PDB file of C-alpha atoms and ligand atoms in Angstrom:
ATOM      1  CA  MET V  25      17.399   8.380 -26.336  1.00  0.00           C
ATOM      2  CA  GLN V  26      14.693   7.838 -23.797  1.00  0.00           C
ATOM      3  CA  GLY V  27      16.057   6.490 -20.564  1.00  0.00           C
ATOM      4  CA  PRO V  28      14.100   5.529 -17.423  1.00  0.00           C
ATOM      5  CA  GLY V  29      13.767   9.039 -16.029  1.00  0.00           C
ATOM      6  CA  PRO V  30      14.473  12.605 -17.085  1.00  0.00           C
ATOM      7  CA  ALA V  31      17.941  13.280 -18.475  1.00  0.00           C
ATOM      8  CA  LEU V  32      20.094  16.371 -18.112  1.00  0.00           C
ATOM      9  CA  PHE V  33      22.407  17.660 -20.831  1.00  0.00           C
ATOM     10  CA  GLY V  34      25.137  19.828 -19.306  1.00  0.00           C
ATOM     11  CA  ILE V  35      25.943  22.703 -21.671  1.00  0.00           C
ATOM     12  CA  LEU V  36      29.550  23.170 -22.721  1.00  0.00           C
ATOM     13  CA  ASN V  37      30.003  26.084 -25.105  1.00  0.00           C
ATOM     14  CA  VAL V  38      33.481  26.109 -26.592  1.00  0.00           C
ATOM     15  CA  THR V  39      32.999  29.587 -28.029  1.00  0.00           C
ATOM     16  CA  PRO V  40      34.272  33.098 -27.296  1.00  0.00           C
ATOM     17  CA  ASP V  41      30.801  34.634 -27.581  1.00  0.00           C
ATOM     18  CA  SER V  42      28.069  32.361 -26.168  1.00  0.00           C
ATOM     19  CA  PHE V  43      25.470  34.541 -24.486  1.00  0.00           C
ATOM     20  CA  SER V  44      26.065  33.363 -20.918  1.00  0.00           C
ATOM     21  CA  ASP V  45      29.450  31.633 -20.741  1.00  0.00           C
ATOM     22  CA  GLY V  46      31.309  32.734 -23.875  1.00  0.00           C
ATOM     23  CA  GLY V  47      35.095  32.423 -23.517  1.00  0.00           C
ATOM     24  CA  ASP V  48      34.956  30.495 -20.250  1.00  0.00           C
ATOM     25  CA  PHE V  49      35.802  27.125 -21.790  1.00  0.00           C
ATOM     26  CA  LEU V  50      37.763  27.817 -24.970  1.00  0.00           C
ATOM     27  CA  ASP V  51      40.798  25.976 -23.641  1.00  0.00           C
ATOM     28  CA  PRO V  52      40.256  22.179 -24.030  1.00  0.00           C
ATOM     29  CA  GLU V  53      41.604  21.492 -20.541  1.00  0.00           C
ATOM     30  CA  ALA V  54      39.293  24.078 -18.974  1.00  0.00           C
ATOM     31  CA  ALA V  55      36.434  22.652 -21.017  1.00  0.00           C
ATOM     32  CA  ALA V  56      37.230  19.107 -19.902  1.00  0.00           C
ATOM     33  CA  ARG V  57      37.390  20.227 -16.269  1.00  0.00           C
ATOM     34  CA  HIS V  58      34.002  21.916 -16.560  1.00  0.00           C
ATOM     35  CA  ALA V  59      32.549  18.819 -18.210  1.00  0.00           C
ATOM     36  CA  ALA V  60      33.932  16.683 -15.380  1.00  0.00           C
ATOM     37  CA  GLY V  61      32.277  18.989 -12.882  1.00  0.00           C
ATOM     38  CA  MET V  62      28.922  18.731 -14.642  1.00  0.00           C
ATOM     39  CA  LEU V  63      29.173  14.941 -14.825  1.00  0.00           C
ATOM     40  CA  GLU V  64      29.944  14.838 -11.100  1.00  0.00           C
ATOM     41  CA  GLU V  65      26.884  17.026 -10.467  1.00  0.00           C
ATOM     42  CA  GLY V  66      24.738  14.475 -12.262  1.00  0.00           C
ATOM     43  CA  ALA V  67      24.688  15.425 -15.951  1.00  0.00           C
ATOM     44  CA  ASP V  68      23.664  12.429 -18.086  1.00  0.00           C
ATOM     45  CA  ALA V  69      25.389  13.915 -21.133  1.00  0.00           C
ATOM     46  CA  ILE V  70      27.511  16.908 -22.126  1.00  0.00           C
ATOM     47  CA  ASP V  71      26.257  19.011 -25.041  1.00  0.00           C
ATOM     48  CA  ILE V  72      29.243  20.562 -26.786  1.00  0.00           C
ATOM     49  CA  GLY V  73      28.850  23.504 -29.153  1.00  0.00           C
ATOM     50  CA  GLY V  74      31.516  25.352 -31.122  1.00  0.00           C
ATOM     51  CA  GLU V  75      29.307  28.097 -32.559  1.00  0.00           C
ATOM     52  CA  SER V  76      27.118  30.491 -30.627  1.00  0.00           C
ATOM     53  CA  THR V  77      23.512  30.631 -31.841  1.00  0.00           C
ATOM     54  CA  ARG V  78      22.556  33.591 -29.701  1.00  0.00           C
ATOM     55  CA  PRO V  79      20.371  36.205 -31.373  1.00  0.00           C
ATOM     56  CA  GLY V  80      22.409  38.303 -33.798  1.00  0.00           C
ATOM     57  CA  SER V  81      25.343  35.867 -33.877  1.00  0.00           C
ATOM     58  CA  ASP V  82      27.326  35.091 -37.023  1.00  0.00           C
ATOM     59  CA  PRO V  83      28.307  31.564 -38.087  1.00  0.00           C
ATOM     60  CA  VAL V  84      31.918  30.446 -37.635  1.00  0.00           C
ATOM     61  CA  THR V  85      33.815  28.562 -40.340  1.00  0.00           C
ATOM     62  CA  GLU V  86      33.636  24.780 -40.507  1.00  0.00           C
ATOM     63  CA  GLU V  87      37.355  24.605 -39.759  1.00  0.00           C
ATOM     64  CA  GLU V  88      37.017  26.801 -36.680  1.00  0.00           C
ATOM     65  CA  GLU V  89      34.060  24.804 -35.377  1.00  0.00           C
ATOM     66  CA  LEU V  90      35.982  21.544 -35.827  1.00  0.00           C
ATOM     67  CA  ARG V  91      39.063  23.029 -34.182  1.00  0.00           C
ATOM     68  CA  ARG V  92      37.029  24.048 -31.156  1.00  0.00           C
ATOM     69  CA  VAL V  93      34.873  20.955 -30.689  1.00  0.00           C
ATOM     70  CA  VAL V  94      36.885  17.816 -31.531  1.00  0.00           C
ATOM     71  CA  PRO V  95      39.819  18.319 -29.091  1.00  0.00           C
ATOM     72  CA  VAL V  96      37.339  18.935 -26.272  1.00  0.00           C
ATOM     73  CA  ILE V  97      35.375  15.775 -27.033  1.00  0.00           C
ATOM     74  CA  ARG V  98      38.637  13.815 -27.014  1.00  0.00           C
ATOM     75  CA  ALA V  99      39.763  15.409 -23.717  1.00  0.00           C
ATOM     76  CA  ILE V 100      36.442  14.655 -22.023  1.00  0.00           C
ATOM     77  CA  LEU V 101      36.295  11.037 -23.184  1.00  0.00           C
ATOM     78  CA  GLN V 102      39.924  10.470 -22.272  1.00  0.00           C
ATOM     79  CA  ALA V 103      39.076  11.360 -18.672  1.00  0.00           C
ATOM     80  CA  HIS V 104      35.536   9.948 -18.704  1.00  0.00           C
ATOM     81  CA  PRO V 105      35.312   7.171 -21.355  1.00  0.00           C
ATOM     82  CA  ASP V 106      31.670   6.434 -20.514  1.00  0.00           C
ATOM     83  CA  ALA V 107      30.478  10.045 -20.678  1.00  0.00           C
ATOM     84  CA  GLY V 108      27.575  10.694 -23.034  1.00  0.00           C
ATOM     85  CA  VAL V 109      28.596  13.471 -25.395  1.00  0.00           C
ATOM     86  CA  SER V 110      26.205  15.345 -27.657  1.00  0.00           C
ATOM     87  CA  VAL V 111      27.468  17.649 -30.397  1.00  0.00           C
ATOM     88  CA  ASP V 112      25.513  20.846 -30.981  1.00  0.00           C
ATOM     89  CA  THR V 113      26.023  21.482 -34.686  1.00  0.00           C
ATOM     90  CA  TYR V 114      24.095  21.768 -37.937  1.00  0.00           C
ATOM     91  CA  ARG V 115      27.158  20.806 -40.029  1.00  0.00           C
ATOM     92  CA  ALA V 116      27.445  17.169 -41.105  1.00  0.00           C
ATOM     93  CA  SER V 117      31.241  17.476 -41.255  1.00  0.00           C
ATOM     94  CA  THR V 118      31.406  18.573 -37.613  1.00  0.00           C
ATOM     95  CA  ALA V 119      28.920  15.901 -36.554  1.00  0.00           C
ATOM     96  CA  GLU V 120      30.911  13.255 -38.436  1.00  0.00           C
ATOM     97  CA  ALA V 121      34.183  14.265 -36.767  1.00  0.00           C
ATOM     98  CA  ALA V 122      32.477  14.476 -33.380  1.00  0.00           C
ATOM     99  CA  LEU V 123      30.972  10.998 -33.758  1.00  0.00           C
ATOM    100  CA  GLU V 124      34.363   9.639 -34.798  1.00  0.00           C
ATOM    101  CA  ALA V 125      35.838  11.233 -31.659  1.00  0.00           C
ATOM    102  CA  GLY V 126      33.213   9.471 -29.547  1.00  0.00           C
ATOM    103  CA  ALA V 127      30.170  11.726 -29.429  1.00  0.00           C
ATOM    104  CA  ARG V 128      26.942   9.718 -29.351  1.00  0.00           C
ATOM    105  CA  ILE V 129      24.179  12.277 -30.003  1.00  0.00           C
ATOM    106  CA  VAL V 130      23.650  14.963 -32.627  1.00  0.00           C
ATOM    107  CA  ASN V 131      21.864  18.128 -31.546  1.00  0.00           C
ATOM    108  CA  ASP V 132      20.820  20.032 -34.668  1.00  0.00           C
ATOM    109  CA  VAL V 133      19.236  23.422 -33.993  1.00  0.00           C
ATOM    110  CA  THR V 134      18.247  23.638 -37.667  1.00  0.00           C
ATOM    111  CA  ALA V 135      16.375  20.296 -37.582  1.00  0.00           C
ATOM    112  CA  LEU V 136      18.379  18.989 -40.570  1.00  0.00           C
ATOM    113  CA  ARG V 137      17.829  22.156 -42.624  1.00  0.00           C
ATOM    114  CA  GLY V 138      21.388  23.438 -42.212  1.00  0.00           C
ATOM    115  CA  ASP V 139      23.167  20.665 -44.096  1.00  0.00           C
ATOM    116  CA  ARG V 140      21.532  18.259 -46.528  1.00  0.00           C
ATOM    117  CA  ARG V 141      24.126  15.579 -45.645  1.00  0.00           C
ATOM    118  CA  MET V 142      23.172  15.492 -41.969  1.00  0.00           C
ATOM    119  CA  ALA V 143      20.146  13.177 -42.203  1.00  0.00           C
ATOM    120  CA  ALA V 144      22.053  10.413 -44.004  1.00  0.00           C
ATOM    121  CA  LEU V 145      25.009  10.813 -41.654  1.00  0.00           C
ATOM    122  CA  VAL V 146      22.818  10.387 -38.580  1.00  0.00           C
ATOM    123  CA  ALA V 147      20.903   7.527 -40.205  1.00  0.00           C
ATOM    124  CA  ASP V 148      24.171   5.703 -40.975  1.00  0.00           C
ATOM    125  CA  ALA V 149      25.538   6.390 -37.498  1.00  0.00           C
ATOM    126  CA  GLY V 150      22.323   5.107 -35.906  1.00  0.00           C
ATOM    127  CA  CYS V 151      22.679   7.772 -33.203  1.00  0.00           C
ATOM    128  CA  PRO V 152      20.062   9.854 -31.375  1.00  0.00           C
ATOM    129  CA  LEU V 153      19.119  13.131 -33.055  1.00  0.00           C
ATOM    130  CA  ILE V 154      17.607  16.262 -31.493  1.00  0.00           C
ATOM    131  CA  LEU V 155      15.492  18.342 -33.885  1.00  0.00           C
ATOM    132  CA  MET V 156      14.864  21.911 -32.764  1.00  0.00           C
ATOM    133  CA  HIS V 157      12.510  24.619 -34.019  1.00  0.00           C
ATOM    134  CA  MET V 158      14.088  27.920 -35.028  1.00  0.00           C
ATOM    135  CA  LEU V 159      12.361  30.744 -36.909  1.00  0.00           C
ATOM    136  CA  GLY V 160      14.841  31.785 -39.606  1.00  0.00           C
ATOM    137  CA  GLU V 161      18.441  31.978 -38.421  1.00  0.00           C
ATOM    138  CA  PRO V 162      20.241  33.299 -35.345  1.00  0.00           C
ATOM    139  CA  LYS V 163      21.317  36.514 -37.066  1.00  0.00           C
ATOM    140  CA  THR V 164      17.753  37.733 -37.588  1.00  0.00           C
ATOM    141  CA  MET V 165      15.427  35.411 -35.712  1.00  0.00           C
ATOM    142  CA  GLN V 166      14.584  37.867 -32.941  1.00  0.00           C
ATOM    143  CA  LYS V 167      13.636  40.688 -35.275  1.00  0.00           C
ATOM    144  CA  GLU V 168       9.847  40.812 -34.697  1.00  0.00           C
ATOM    145  CA  PRO V 169       9.084  37.054 -34.757  1.00  0.00           C
ATOM    146  CA  ARG V 170       5.427  36.517 -35.699  1.00  0.00           C
ATOM    147  CA  TYR V 171       3.129  33.449 -35.669  1.00  0.00           C
ATOM    148  CA  ASP V 172      -0.613  32.954 -36.156  1.00  0.00           C
ATOM    149  CA  ASP V 173      -0.471  30.234 -33.494  1.00  0.00           C
ATOM    150  CA  VAL V 174       3.040  29.614 -32.171  1.00  0.00           C
ATOM    151  CA  VAL V 175       2.203  26.299 -30.485  1.00  0.00           C
ATOM    152  CA  ARG V 176       0.506  24.854 -33.545  1.00  0.00           C
ATOM    153  CA  GLU V 177       3.179  26.120 -35.934  1.00  0.00           C
ATOM    154  CA  VAL V 178       6.097  24.852 -33.824  1.00  0.00           C
ATOM    155  CA  ARG V 179       4.352  21.518 -33.282  1.00  0.00           C
ATOM    156  CA  ASP V 180       3.598  21.076 -36.987  1.00  0.00           C
ATOM    157  CA  PHE V 181       7.157  22.071 -37.946  1.00  0.00           C
ATOM    158  CA  LEU V 182       8.633  19.503 -35.560  1.00  0.00           C
ATOM    159  CA  ALA V 183       6.245  16.820 -36.817  1.00  0.00           C
ATOM    160  CA  ARG V 184       7.305  17.528 -40.410  1.00  0.00           C
ATOM    161  CA  ARG V 185      11.006  17.457 -39.505  1.00  0.00           C
ATOM    162  CA  ALA V 186      10.605  14.186 -37.621  1.00  0.00           C
ATOM    163  CA  ASP V 187       8.888  12.707 -40.689  1.00  0.00           C
ATOM    164  CA  HIS V 188      11.726  13.997 -42.847  1.00  0.00           C
ATOM    165  CA  ALA V 189      14.366  12.453 -40.568  1.00  0.00           C
ATOM    166  CA  ILE V 190      12.569   9.095 -40.440  1.00  0.00           C
ATOM    167  CA  ALA V 191      12.059   9.098 -44.219  1.00  0.00           C
ATOM    168  CA  ALA V 192      15.824   9.662 -44.550  1.00  0.00           C
ATOM    169  CA  GLY V 193      16.495   6.529 -42.504  1.00  0.00           C
ATOM    170  CA  VAL V 194      16.815   7.889 -38.959  1.00  0.00           C
ATOM    171  CA  ASP V 195      15.251   5.415 -36.518  1.00  0.00           C
ATOM    172  CA  ALA V 196      12.108   6.938 -34.982  1.00  0.00           C
ATOM    173  CA  GLU V 197      13.383   5.700 -31.604  1.00  0.00           C
ATOM    174  CA  ASN V 198      16.351   8.024 -32.014  1.00  0.00           C
ATOM    175  CA  VAL V 199      14.404  11.231 -32.632  1.00  0.00           C
ATOM    176  CA  ALA V 200      13.816  13.874 -29.951  1.00  0.00           C
ATOM    177  CA  LEU V 201      12.068  17.213 -30.471  1.00  0.00           C
ATOM    178  CA  ASP V 202      12.774  20.665 -29.041  1.00  0.00           C
ATOM    179  CA  PRO V 203      10.533  23.771 -29.270  1.00  0.00           C
ATOM    180  CA  GLY V 204      13.595  26.021 -29.505  1.00  0.00           C
ATOM    181  CA  ILE V 205      12.902  28.407 -26.617  1.00  0.00           C
ATOM    182  CA  GLY V 206      14.357  31.786 -27.529  1.00  0.00           C
ATOM    183  CA  PHE V 207      14.934  30.925 -31.185  1.00  0.00           C
ATOM    184  CA  GLY V 208      12.680  33.394 -32.966  1.00  0.00           C
ATOM    185  CA  LYS V 209      10.196  33.822 -30.131  1.00  0.00           C
ATOM    186  CA  THR V 210       8.977  36.750 -28.060  1.00  0.00           C
ATOM    187  CA  LEU V 211       8.479  36.412 -24.311  1.00  0.00           C
ATOM    188  CA  GLU V 212       4.821  35.595 -24.951  1.00  0.00           C
ATOM    189  CA  HIS V 213       5.718  32.948 -27.533  1.00  0.00           C
ATOM    190  CA  ASN V 214       8.134  31.258 -25.097  1.00  0.00           C
ATOM    191  CA  LEU V 215       5.518  31.284 -22.335  1.00  0.00           C
ATOM    192  CA  ALA V 216       2.846  29.860 -24.669  1.00  0.00           C
ATOM    193  CA  LEU V 217       5.205  27.038 -25.681  1.00  0.00           C
ATOM    194  CA  LEU V 218       5.959  26.221 -22.044  1.00  0.00           C
ATOM    195  CA  ARG V 219       2.265  26.396 -21.075  1.00  0.00           C
ATOM    196  CA  ASN V 220       1.263  24.104 -23.955  1.00  0.00           C
ATOM    197  CA  LEU V 221       4.271  21.802 -24.061  1.00  0.00           C
ATOM    198  CA  GLU V 222       1.915  18.807 -24.025  1.00  0.00           C
ATOM    199  CA  ALA V 223       0.999  19.633 -27.638  1.00  0.00           C
ATOM    200  CA  ILE V 224       4.585  18.803 -28.626  1.00  0.00           C
ATOM    201  CA  VAL V 225       4.922  15.916 -26.179  1.00  0.00           C
ATOM    202  CA  GLY V 226       1.776  14.539 -27.813  1.00  0.00           C
ATOM    203  CA  LEU V 227       3.700  13.941 -31.063  1.00  0.00           C
ATOM    204  CA  GLY V 228       5.129  10.884 -29.321  1.00  0.00           C
ATOM    205  CA  PHE V 229       8.842  11.722 -29.279  1.00  0.00           C
ATOM    206  CA  PRO V 230      10.949  12.663 -26.234  1.00  0.00           C
ATOM    207  CA  VAL V 231      10.946  16.438 -25.796  1.00  0.00           C
ATOM    208  CA  LEU V 232      14.045  18.422 -24.883  1.00  0.00           C
ATOM    209  CA  LEU V 233      13.736  21.820 -23.206  1.00  0.00           C
ATOM    210  CA  GLY V 234      16.544  24.358 -23.556  1.00  0.00           C
ATOM    211  CA  ALA V 235      15.429  27.396 -21.570  1.00  0.00           C
ATOM    212  CA  SER V 236      18.577  27.650 -19.490  1.00  0.00           C
ATOM    213  CA  ARG V 237      19.584  31.185 -18.557  1.00  0.00           C
ATOM    214  CA  LYS V 238      17.754  32.645 -21.538  1.00  0.00           C
ATOM    215  CA  ARG V 239      16.803  36.273 -21.919  1.00  0.00           C
ATOM    216  CA  PHE V 240      13.053  35.811 -21.423  1.00  0.00           C
ATOM    217  CA  LEU V 241      13.762  34.552 -17.900  1.00  0.00           C
ATOM    218  CA  GLY V 242      15.658  37.769 -17.181  1.00  0.00           C
ATOM    219  CA  ARG V 243      12.681  39.741 -18.491  1.00  0.00           C
ATOM    220  CA  ILE V 244      10.413  38.000 -15.949  1.00  0.00           C
ATOM    221  CA  THR V 245      12.736  37.975 -12.924  1.00  0.00           C
ATOM    222  CA  GLY V 246      14.671  41.177 -13.602  1.00  0.00           C
ATOM    223  CA  THR V 247      17.907  39.151 -13.477  1.00  0.00           C
ATOM    224  CA  GLU V 248      20.232  41.031 -15.807  1.00  0.00           C
ATOM    225  CA  GLU V 249      23.199  38.677 -15.707  1.00  0.00           C
ATOM    226  CA  ALA V 250      22.568  35.468 -17.668  1.00  0.00           C
ATOM    227  CA  LYS V 251      24.738  33.471 -15.242  1.00  0.00           C
ATOM    228  CA  ASP V 252      22.372  34.440 -12.413  1.00  0.00           C
ATOM    229  CA  ARG V 253      19.212  33.083 -14.049  1.00  0.00           C
ATOM    230  CA  VAL V 254      19.476  29.721 -12.277  1.00  0.00           C
ATOM    231  CA  PHE V 255      16.230  29.901 -10.302  1.00  0.00           C
ATOM    232  CA  GLY V 256      14.177  30.931 -13.303  1.00  0.00           C
ATOM    233  CA  THR V 257      15.741  28.070 -15.254  1.00  0.00           C
ATOM    234  CA  VAL V 258      14.883  25.599 -12.492  1.00  0.00           C
ATOM    235  CA  ALA V 259      11.268  26.775 -12.630  1.00  0.00           C
ATOM    236  CA  THR V 260      11.094  25.996 -16.359  1.00  0.00           C
ATOM    237  CA  THR V 261      12.678  22.582 -15.768  1.00  0.00           C
ATOM    238  CA  VAL V 262      10.018  21.615 -13.225  1.00  0.00           C
ATOM    239  CA  LEU V 263       7.190  23.087 -15.337  1.00  0.00           C
ATOM    240  CA  GLY V 264       8.538  21.317 -18.409  1.00  0.00           C
ATOM    241  CA  TYR V 265       8.849  18.020 -16.558  1.00  0.00           C
ATOM    242  CA  GLU V 266       5.269  18.285 -15.319  1.00  0.00           C
ATOM    243  CA  ARG V 267       4.132  18.787 -18.923  1.00  0.00           C
ATOM    244  CA  GLY V 268       6.017  15.798 -20.247  1.00  0.00           C
ATOM    245  CA  ALA V 269       9.485  16.981 -21.227  1.00  0.00           C
ATOM    246  CA  THR V 270      12.118  14.418 -20.287  1.00  0.00           C
ATOM    247  CA  LEU V 271      15.345  15.975 -21.607  1.00  0.00           C
ATOM    248  CA  PHE V 272      16.766  19.249 -20.256  1.00  0.00           C
ATOM    249  CA  ARG V 273      19.723  21.223 -21.615  1.00  0.00           C
ATOM    250  CA  VAL V 274      21.107  23.302 -18.754  1.00  0.00           C
ATOM    251  CA  HIS V 275      24.211  25.246 -17.668  1.00  0.00           C
ATOM    252  CA  ASP V 276      23.612  24.701 -13.937  1.00  0.00           C
ATOM    253  CA  VAL V 277      23.416  20.968 -13.495  1.00  0.00           C
ATOM    254  CA  ARG V 278      23.147  20.503  -9.726  1.00  0.00           C
ATOM    255  CA  ALA V 279      20.298  22.990  -9.258  1.00  0.00           C
ATOM    256  CA  ASN V 280      18.268  21.431 -12.056  1.00  0.00           C
ATOM    257  CA  ARG V 281      19.137  17.888 -11.006  1.00  0.00           C
ATOM    258  CA  GLU V 282      17.890  18.464  -7.479  1.00  0.00           C
ATOM    259  CA  ALA V 283      14.715  20.204  -8.682  1.00  0.00           C
ATOM    260  CA  LEU V 284      14.016  17.328 -11.048  1.00  0.00           C
ATOM    261  CA  ALA V 285      14.587  14.803  -8.250  1.00  0.00           C
ATOM    262  CA  VAL V 286      11.879  16.481  -6.170  1.00  0.00           C
ATOM    263  CA  ALA V 287       9.493  16.741  -9.144  1.00  0.00           C
ATOM    264  CA  GLU V 288      10.101  13.072  -9.949  1.00  0.00           C
ATOM    265  CA  ALA V 289       9.489  12.062  -6.325  1.00  0.00           C
ATOM    266  CA  VAL V 290       6.183  13.927  -6.333  1.00  0.00           C
ATOM    267  CA  TRP V 291       4.927  12.610  -9.660  1.00  0.00           C
ATOM    268  CA  ARG V 292       6.473   9.139  -9.716  1.00  0.00           C
ATOM    269  CA  VAL V 293       3.477   6.966  -8.937  1.00  0.00           C
TER     270      VAL V 293
HETATM  271  N1  HH2 A 301      18.572  21.616 -28.716  1.00  0.00           N
HETATM  272  C1  HH2 A 301      18.933  22.857 -28.324  1.00  0.00           C
HETATM  273  N2  HH2 A 301      20.165  23.326 -28.584  1.00  0.00           N
HETATM  274  C2  HH2 A 301      20.520  24.597 -28.202  1.00  0.00           C
HETATM  275  N3  HH2 A 301      21.745  25.081 -28.500  1.00  0.00           N
HETATM  276  C3  HH2 A 301      22.096  26.356 -28.123  1.00  0.00           C
HETATM  277  C4  HH2 A 301      21.188  27.135 -27.415  1.00  0.00           C
HETATM  278  C5  HH2 A 301      21.571  28.516 -27.009  1.00  0.00           C
HETATM  279  O1  HH2 A 301      22.029  28.513 -25.697  1.00  0.00           O
HETATM  280  P1  HH2 A 301      23.604  28.492 -25.318  1.00  0.00           P
HETATM  281  O2  HH2 A 301      24.240  27.329 -25.963  1.00  0.00           O
HETATM  282  O3  HH2 A 301      23.738  28.603 -23.872  1.00  0.00           O
HETATM  283  O4  HH2 A 301      24.140  29.849 -25.957  1.00  0.00           O
HETATM  284  P2  HH2 A 301      24.920  30.130 -27.302  1.00  0.00           P
HETATM  285  O5  HH2 A 301      24.028  29.659 -28.415  1.00  0.00           O
HETATM  286  O6  HH2 A 301      25.131  31.619 -27.274  1.00  0.00           O
HETATM  287  O7  HH2 A 301      26.207  29.348 -27.254  1.00  0.00           O
HETATM  288  N4  HH2 A 301      19.951  26.688 -27.092  1.00  0.00           N
HETATM  289  C6  HH2 A 301      19.597  25.410 -27.491  1.00  0.00           C
HETATM  290  C7  HH2 A 301      18.281  24.870 -27.221  1.00  0.00           C
HETATM  291  O8  HH2 A 301      17.411  25.529 -26.616  1.00  0.00           O
HETATM  292  N5  HH2 A 301      18.009  23.609 -27.647  1.00  0.00           N
END
């Protein structure tokens, strides 16, 4: 997964209810056009999700997720055969269909806990795998999340899940870790994870940060509309980069690409 420099995943939610762009890209053609725009702005990959994982959300059926995701992957790769496509799913059946359609990365917000078949599928496919920390499940994760030490507990969880993936045959070179900003965390928990990101980077796997447009940023900046939280997102991208994150999952590709370019220029020695 690890390329020469930082990599940007452009977010493409093919859902009616994603917290910031729900319903915008349900139509495969509209989705493919948006993906093309993000690739032109410098996205290294497109992360496609067919089920919202916002706080309080309900799962969709496997059939519905497949119906949403696979046609969009096909439409994107038809127009951009070399595009890197990541599928944001915890279902092995969706990941399998997405890989068959040309996706190259699996992004599992449950860190292989959502479907016992996922580890073997990814191991057989030999593809990169993103393992994310989530406290509980989207429906209830924001109801008073509590930790003794959020950084230590998230770090230890991710270390255990990486061990589990590798024991199941996933190549260690293909594992990336993600603290799961906003997934069962208060504002203070999110800030502690950002401030101490090196603790997770220190596990030795590429770290992905997915803070884009999230609610905690609105709490800090007073920006009510999720779509307007670009500047706060850019701040987390630069802070995350300076603390060792190299993968960034964002809605607003150009803004984050340009911020990363400046951060890279400063720190590239
Ligand atoms: N690895 C990873 N995957 C993720 N998938 C979804 C969301 C939620 O954001 P979004 O996709 O914009 O919203 P929704 O879940 O409502 O579709 N955040 C992450 C994240 O932080 N890391």
